Amino acid sequence: MKNSIKSLLIAFSSLIGVCPSALANPIIPIKDTHELIDLHAQNDNKTLVSTINSISFSTSNSIAPYFFSDTNTGVQYDLLKAALNTQSIEIKEIIHAPNLRSQRLVKTKKIDCMINTPDNVEGLFYTQSLIEYQNSLFYLSRNNLEIEQIDDLNGLSILGFQNSKQYLGDEFKILEDANPLYSEISNQKSQVVMLFNGYVQVIVLERRIFEYYRHLLRQKLDTSIRVTEAALFDPAERKIACHDQIIANQVNSAITALKQSYRYQEILDLAKQNNYQPQMD
């Protein structure tokens, strides 16, 4: 009887393609993941990232000494180029345009990333800051103004860069809205000229931009006069934002690599030594 049952089982298993020995063994479930599968997925991601060999950028109109649109040079340009070089990535192009258009080019994916992107633009992926801008107040030391806080600006003639009240905090905006001697101008070179010529008591300008024009104008007016800087505003981070997370991650890694190298400080030191200067105009 036992032999006949065994024969029937063997015959049945042969019909359905099951090995007889498997009938006696439990079925082992297949694992959802495997270390080799995970490793393969990681390698796929690395391969995808490594295929990025050029990135396009947009930014605001030429801001000396950070960008010179006509020559593809400048402090920030050189920092960006040096960072991408660490990842063997080239700058495909840089489009200079007003801020809103620069954002639109990235959001519509016509350009990969925007330099100096305002905070919290929806739909974009941000990197860490490539560089910081330091907006400050500058005045001729001989005037003994002793500016140590925003309230000390009451009653002074002040010339700010265009839209500076929108960037420098509520306290500054409230004070200058109530100051009839406050005005703004888009030409930052003119700000420096008016300060050294004594037409205004105080100018509001980014530190490296001030030093750039001070050096540029040295043969046209006496810019050797001692100037006091009042850095009452927090440094402003200059971040890059991209329409694609993978591209943003790659740019962020490039910035990290640059900041860990000697080249980062070397470029900043060149700016301090006024190496970013065009021919005298």
Coordinates of N, CA and C in Angstrom, one line a residue, residues 61-161:
N61 N 22.4 90.6 -13.8 CA 23.3 91.3 -14.7 C 24.7 91.5 -14.1
S62 N 25.7 91.8 -14.9 CA 27.1 91.9 -14.4 C 27.2 92.7 -13.1
I63 N 27.9 92.1 -12.1 CA 28.1 92.7 -10.9 C 29.6 92.6 -10.6
A64 N 30.3 93.7 -10.8 CA 31.8 93.8 -10.6 C 32.0 93.8 -9.1
P65 N 33.0 93.1 -8.6 CA 34.0 92.2 -9.3 C 33.6 90.7 -9.3
Y66 N 32.3 90.5 -9.0 CA 31.9 89.1 -8.9 C 31.7 88.4 -10.3
F67 N 31.1 89.2 -11.2 CA 30.9 88.7 -12.6 C 31.1 89.8 -13.6
F68 N 31.9 89.5 -14.6 CA 32.0 90.4 -15.8 C 31.4 89.6 -17.0
S69 N 30.2 90.0 -17.4 CA 29.5 89.2 -18.4 C 30.2 89.2 -19.7
D70 N 31.0 90.3 -20.0 CA 31.6 90.4 -21.3 C 32.9 89.6 -21.4
T71 N 33.5 89.1 -20.3 CA 34.8 88.4 -20.4 C 34.7 87.1 -19.7
N72 N 33.6 86.7 -19.0 CA 33.5 85.5 -18.3 C 34.6 85.4 -17.2
T73 N 34.7 86.4 -16.4 CA 35.7 86.4 -15.3 C 35.0 87.0 -14.1
G74 N 35.7 87.0 -13.0 CA 35.2 87.6 -11.8 C 35.4 86.6 -10.6
V75 N 35.3 87.2 -9.4 CA 35.5 86.4 -8.2 C 34.6 85.2 -8.1
Q76 N 33.3 85.4 -8.3 CA 32.3 84.4 -8.1 C 32.4 83.4 -9.3
Y77 N 32.6 83.9 -10.5 CA 32.8 83.1 -11.7 C 33.9 82.1 -11.5
D78 N 35.1 82.6 -11.0 CA 36.2 81.8 -10.8 C 36.0 80.7 -9.7
L79 N 35.3 81.1 -8.7 CA 34.9 80.1 -7.6 C 34.1 79.0 -8.2
L80 N 33.1 79.4 -9.0 CA 32.2 78.4 -9.6 C 32.9 77.5 -10.5
K81 N 33.8 78.0 -11.4 CA 34.5 77.2 -12.3 C 35.5 76.3 -11.6
A82 N 36.2 76.8 -10.5 CA 37.1 75.9 -9.8 C 36.4 74.8 -9.1
A83 N 35.2 75.1 -8.6 CA 34.4 74.1 -7.9 C 34.0 73.0 -8.8
L84 N 33.4 73.3 -10.0 CA 33.0 72.3 -11.0 C 34.2 71.5 -11.5
N85 N 35.4 72.2 -11.6 CA 36.6 71.4 -12.0 C 36.9 70.3 -11.2
T86 N 36.5 70.3 -9.9 CA 36.8 69.2 -9.0 C 35.9 68.0 -9.3
Q87 N 34.9 68.2 -10.1 CA 34.0 67.1 -10.5 C 34.1 66.9 -12.0
S88 N 35.1 67.5 -12.7 CA 35.3 67.4 -14.1 C 34.0 67.8 -14.9
I89 N 33.4 68.9 -14.4 CA 32.2 69.5 -15.0 C 32.6 70.9 -15.6
E90 N 32.1 71.2 -16.8 CA 32.3 72.4 -17.4 C 31.1 73.4 -17.3
I91 N 31.3 74.7 -17.3 CA 30.2 75.6 -17.4 C 29.8 75.7 -18.9
K92 N 28.6 75.2 -19.1 CA 28.1 75.2 -20.5 C 27.9 76.6 -21.0
E93 N 27.2 77.5 -20.2 CA 27.0 78.9 -20.5 C 26.5 79.6 -19.2
I94 N 26.6 80.9 -19.2 CA 26.0 81.7 -18.1 C 25.2 82.8 -18.8
I95 N 23.9 82.8 -18.5 CA 23.0 83.8 -19.1 C 22.8 84.9 -18.0
H96 N 23.2 86.2 -18.4 CA 23.0 87.3 -17.4 C 21.6 87.9 -17.8
A97 N 20.8 88.0 -16.7 CA 19.4 88.6 -16.9 C 18.9 89.1 -15.6
P98 N 17.9 89.9 -15.6 CA 17.2 90.3 -14.4 C 16.8 89.1 -13.5
N99 N 16.6 89.3 -12.2 CA 16.4 88.2 -11.3 C 15.2 87.4 -11.7
L100 N 14.0 88.0 -12.0 CA 12.8 87.2 -12.3 C 13.0 86.4 -13.6
R101 N 13.7 87.0 -14.6 CA 13.9 86.2 -15.8 C 14.9 85.0 -15.6
S102 N 15.9 85.3 -14.7 CA 16.8 84.2 -14.4 C 16.1 83.1 -13.7
Q103 N 15.2 83.4 -12.8 CA 14.4 82.3 -12.2 C 13.6 81.6 -13.2
R104 N 12.9 82.3 -14.0 CA 12.0 81.7 -15.0 C 12.8 80.7 -15.9
L105 N 14.0 81.1 -16.3 CA 14.8 80.2 -17.2 C 15.1 78.9 -16.6
V106 N 15.3 78.9 -15.2 CA 15.5 77.6 -14.5 C 14.3 76.9 -14.3
K107 N 13.2 77.5 -13.9 CA 12.0 76.8 -13.6 C 11.3 76.2 -14.8
T108 N 11.6 76.8 -16.0 CA 11.1 76.2 -17.3 C 12.1 75.3 -17.9
K109 N 13.2 75.0 -17.2 CA 14.3 74.0 -17.5 C 15.0 74.4 -18.8
K110 N 15.0 75.7 -19.2 CA 15.8 76.1 -20.3 C 17.3 76.3 -19.8
I111 N 17.5 76.5 -18.5 CA 18.8 76.6 -17.9 C 18.8 75.7 -16.7
D112 N 19.9 75.1 -16.3 CA 20.0 74.2 -15.3 C 19.9 74.8 -13.9
C113 N 20.6 75.9 -13.6 CA 20.7 76.4 -12.3 C 20.8 77.9 -12.3
M114 N 20.4 78.5 -11.2 CA 20.5 80.0 -11.0 C 21.5 80.3 -9.9
I115 N 22.4 81.2 -10.2 CA 23.4 81.7 -9.2 C 22.8 82.9 -8.4
N116 N 23.0 82.9 -7.1 CA 22.5 84.0 -6.2 C 21.0 84.0 -6.2
T117 N 20.4 82.8 -6.1 CA 19.0 82.6 -6.1 C 18.4 83.1 -4.7
P118 N 17.3 83.9 -4.8 CA 16.6 84.3 -3.6 C 16.1 83.0 -2.8
D119 N 16.0 83.2 -1.5 CA 15.6 82.0 -0.7 C 14.2 81.6 -1.0
N120 N 14.0 80.2 -0.9 CA 12.7 79.6 -0.9 C 11.9 79.8 -2.2
V121 N 12.6 79.7 -3.3 CA 11.9 79.7 -4.6 C 11.3 78.3 -4.8
E122 N 10.0 78.3 -4.9 CA 9.3 77.0 -5.0 C 9.7 76.2 -6.2
G123 N 9.9 74.9 -6.0 CA 10.2 74.0 -7.1 C 11.7 73.9 -7.5
L124 N 12.6 74.6 -6.8 CA 14.0 74.5 -7.1 C 14.7 73.8 -5.9
F125 N 15.9 73.3 -6.2 CA 16.7 72.5 -5.3 C 18.0 73.3 -5.0
Y126 N 18.3 73.6 -3.7 CA 19.4 74.5 -3.4 C 20.7 73.8 -3.0
T127 N 21.7 74.5 -3.3 CA 23.1 74.1 -2.8 C 23.4 74.9 -1.6
Q128 N 24.5 74.6 -1.0 CA 25.1 75.5 0.0 C 25.6 76.8 -0.6
S129 N 25.9 77.7 0.2 CA 26.4 79.0 -0.2 C 27.8 78.9 -0.9
L130 N 28.0 79.5 -2.1 CA 29.3 79.5 -2.7 C 30.1 80.6 -2.2
I131 N 29.5 81.7 -1.8 CA 30.3 82.8 -1.2 C 29.3 83.7 -0.4
E132 N 29.8 84.6 0.4 CA 28.9 85.5 1.2 C 29.2 86.9 0.8
Y133 N 28.2 87.7 0.6 CA 28.3 89.1 0.4 C 28.1 89.9 1.7
Q134 N 29.0 90.9 1.9 CA 28.9 91.7 3.1 C 28.5 93.1 2.8
N135 N 27.2 93.4 3.0 CA 26.7 94.8 2.8 C 27.1 95.6 4.1
S136 N 27.6 96.8 3.8 CA 28.1 97.6 4.9 C 27.8 99.1 4.6
L137 N 28.0 99.9 5.7 CA 28.0 101.4 5.6 C 29.4 101.9 5.5
F138 N 29.6 102.8 4.6 CA 31.0 103.4 4.5 C 30.8 105.0 4.6
Y139 N 31.8 105.6 5.3 CA 31.8 107.0 5.5 C 33.3 107.5 5.6
L140 N 33.6 108.7 5.3 CA 34.9 109.3 5.4 C 35.2 109.4 6.9
S141 N 36.3 108.8 7.3 CA 36.7 108.8 8.8 C 36.8 110.2 9.4
R142 N 37.2 111.1 8.6 CA 37.4 112.5 9.1 C 36.1 113.1 9.6
N143 N 35.0 112.6 9.1 CA 33.7 113.2 9.6 C 33.3 112.7 10.9
N144 N 34.0 111.7 11.5 CA 33.7 111.3 12.9 C 32.3 111.0 13.2
L145 N 31.7 110.2 12.3 CA 30.2 109.9 12.5 C 29.9 108.9 13.6
E146 N 30.8 108.0 13.9 CA 30.7 107.0 14.9 C 29.3 106.2 14.8
I147 N 29.2 105.5 13.7 CA 28.0 104.7 13.4 C 28.2 103.3 14.0
E148 N 27.4 103.0 15.0 CA 27.6 101.7 15.7 C 26.2 100.9 15.7
Q149 N 25.2 101.6 15.3 CA 23.9 100.9 15.2 C 23.0 101.7 14.2
I150 N 21.9 101.1 13.8 CA 21.1 101.7 12.8 C 20.5 103.1 13.2
D151 N 20.2 103.2 14.4 CA 19.7 104.5 14.9 C 20.6 105.7 14.7
D152 N 21.9 105.3 14.6 CA 22.9 106.4 14.4 C 22.8 107.1 13.1
L153 N 22.0 106.5 12.2 CA 21.9 107.0 10.8 C 20.9 108.1 10.7
N154 N 20.2 108.4 11.8 CA 19.1 109.4 11.8 C 19.8 110.8 11.4
G155 N 19.1 111.4 10.4 CA 19.6 112.8 10.0 C 20.7 112.8 9.1
L156 N 21.3 111.7 8.7 CA 22.5 111.7 7.8 C 22.0 111.5 6.3
S157 N 22.8 112.1 5.4 CA 22.5 111.9 4.0 C 23.2 110.5 3.6
I158 N 22.3 109.7 3.1 CA 22.7 108.3 2.8 C 22.3 107.9 1.4
L159 N 23.3 107.3 0.7 CA 23.0 106.8 -0.7 C 23.2 105.3 -0.7
G160 N 22.1 104.6 -1.0 CA 22.1 103.1 -1.0 C 22.1 102.6 -2.4
F161 N 22.4 101.3 -2.5 CA 22.3 100.7 -3.8 C 20.8 100.4 -4.1

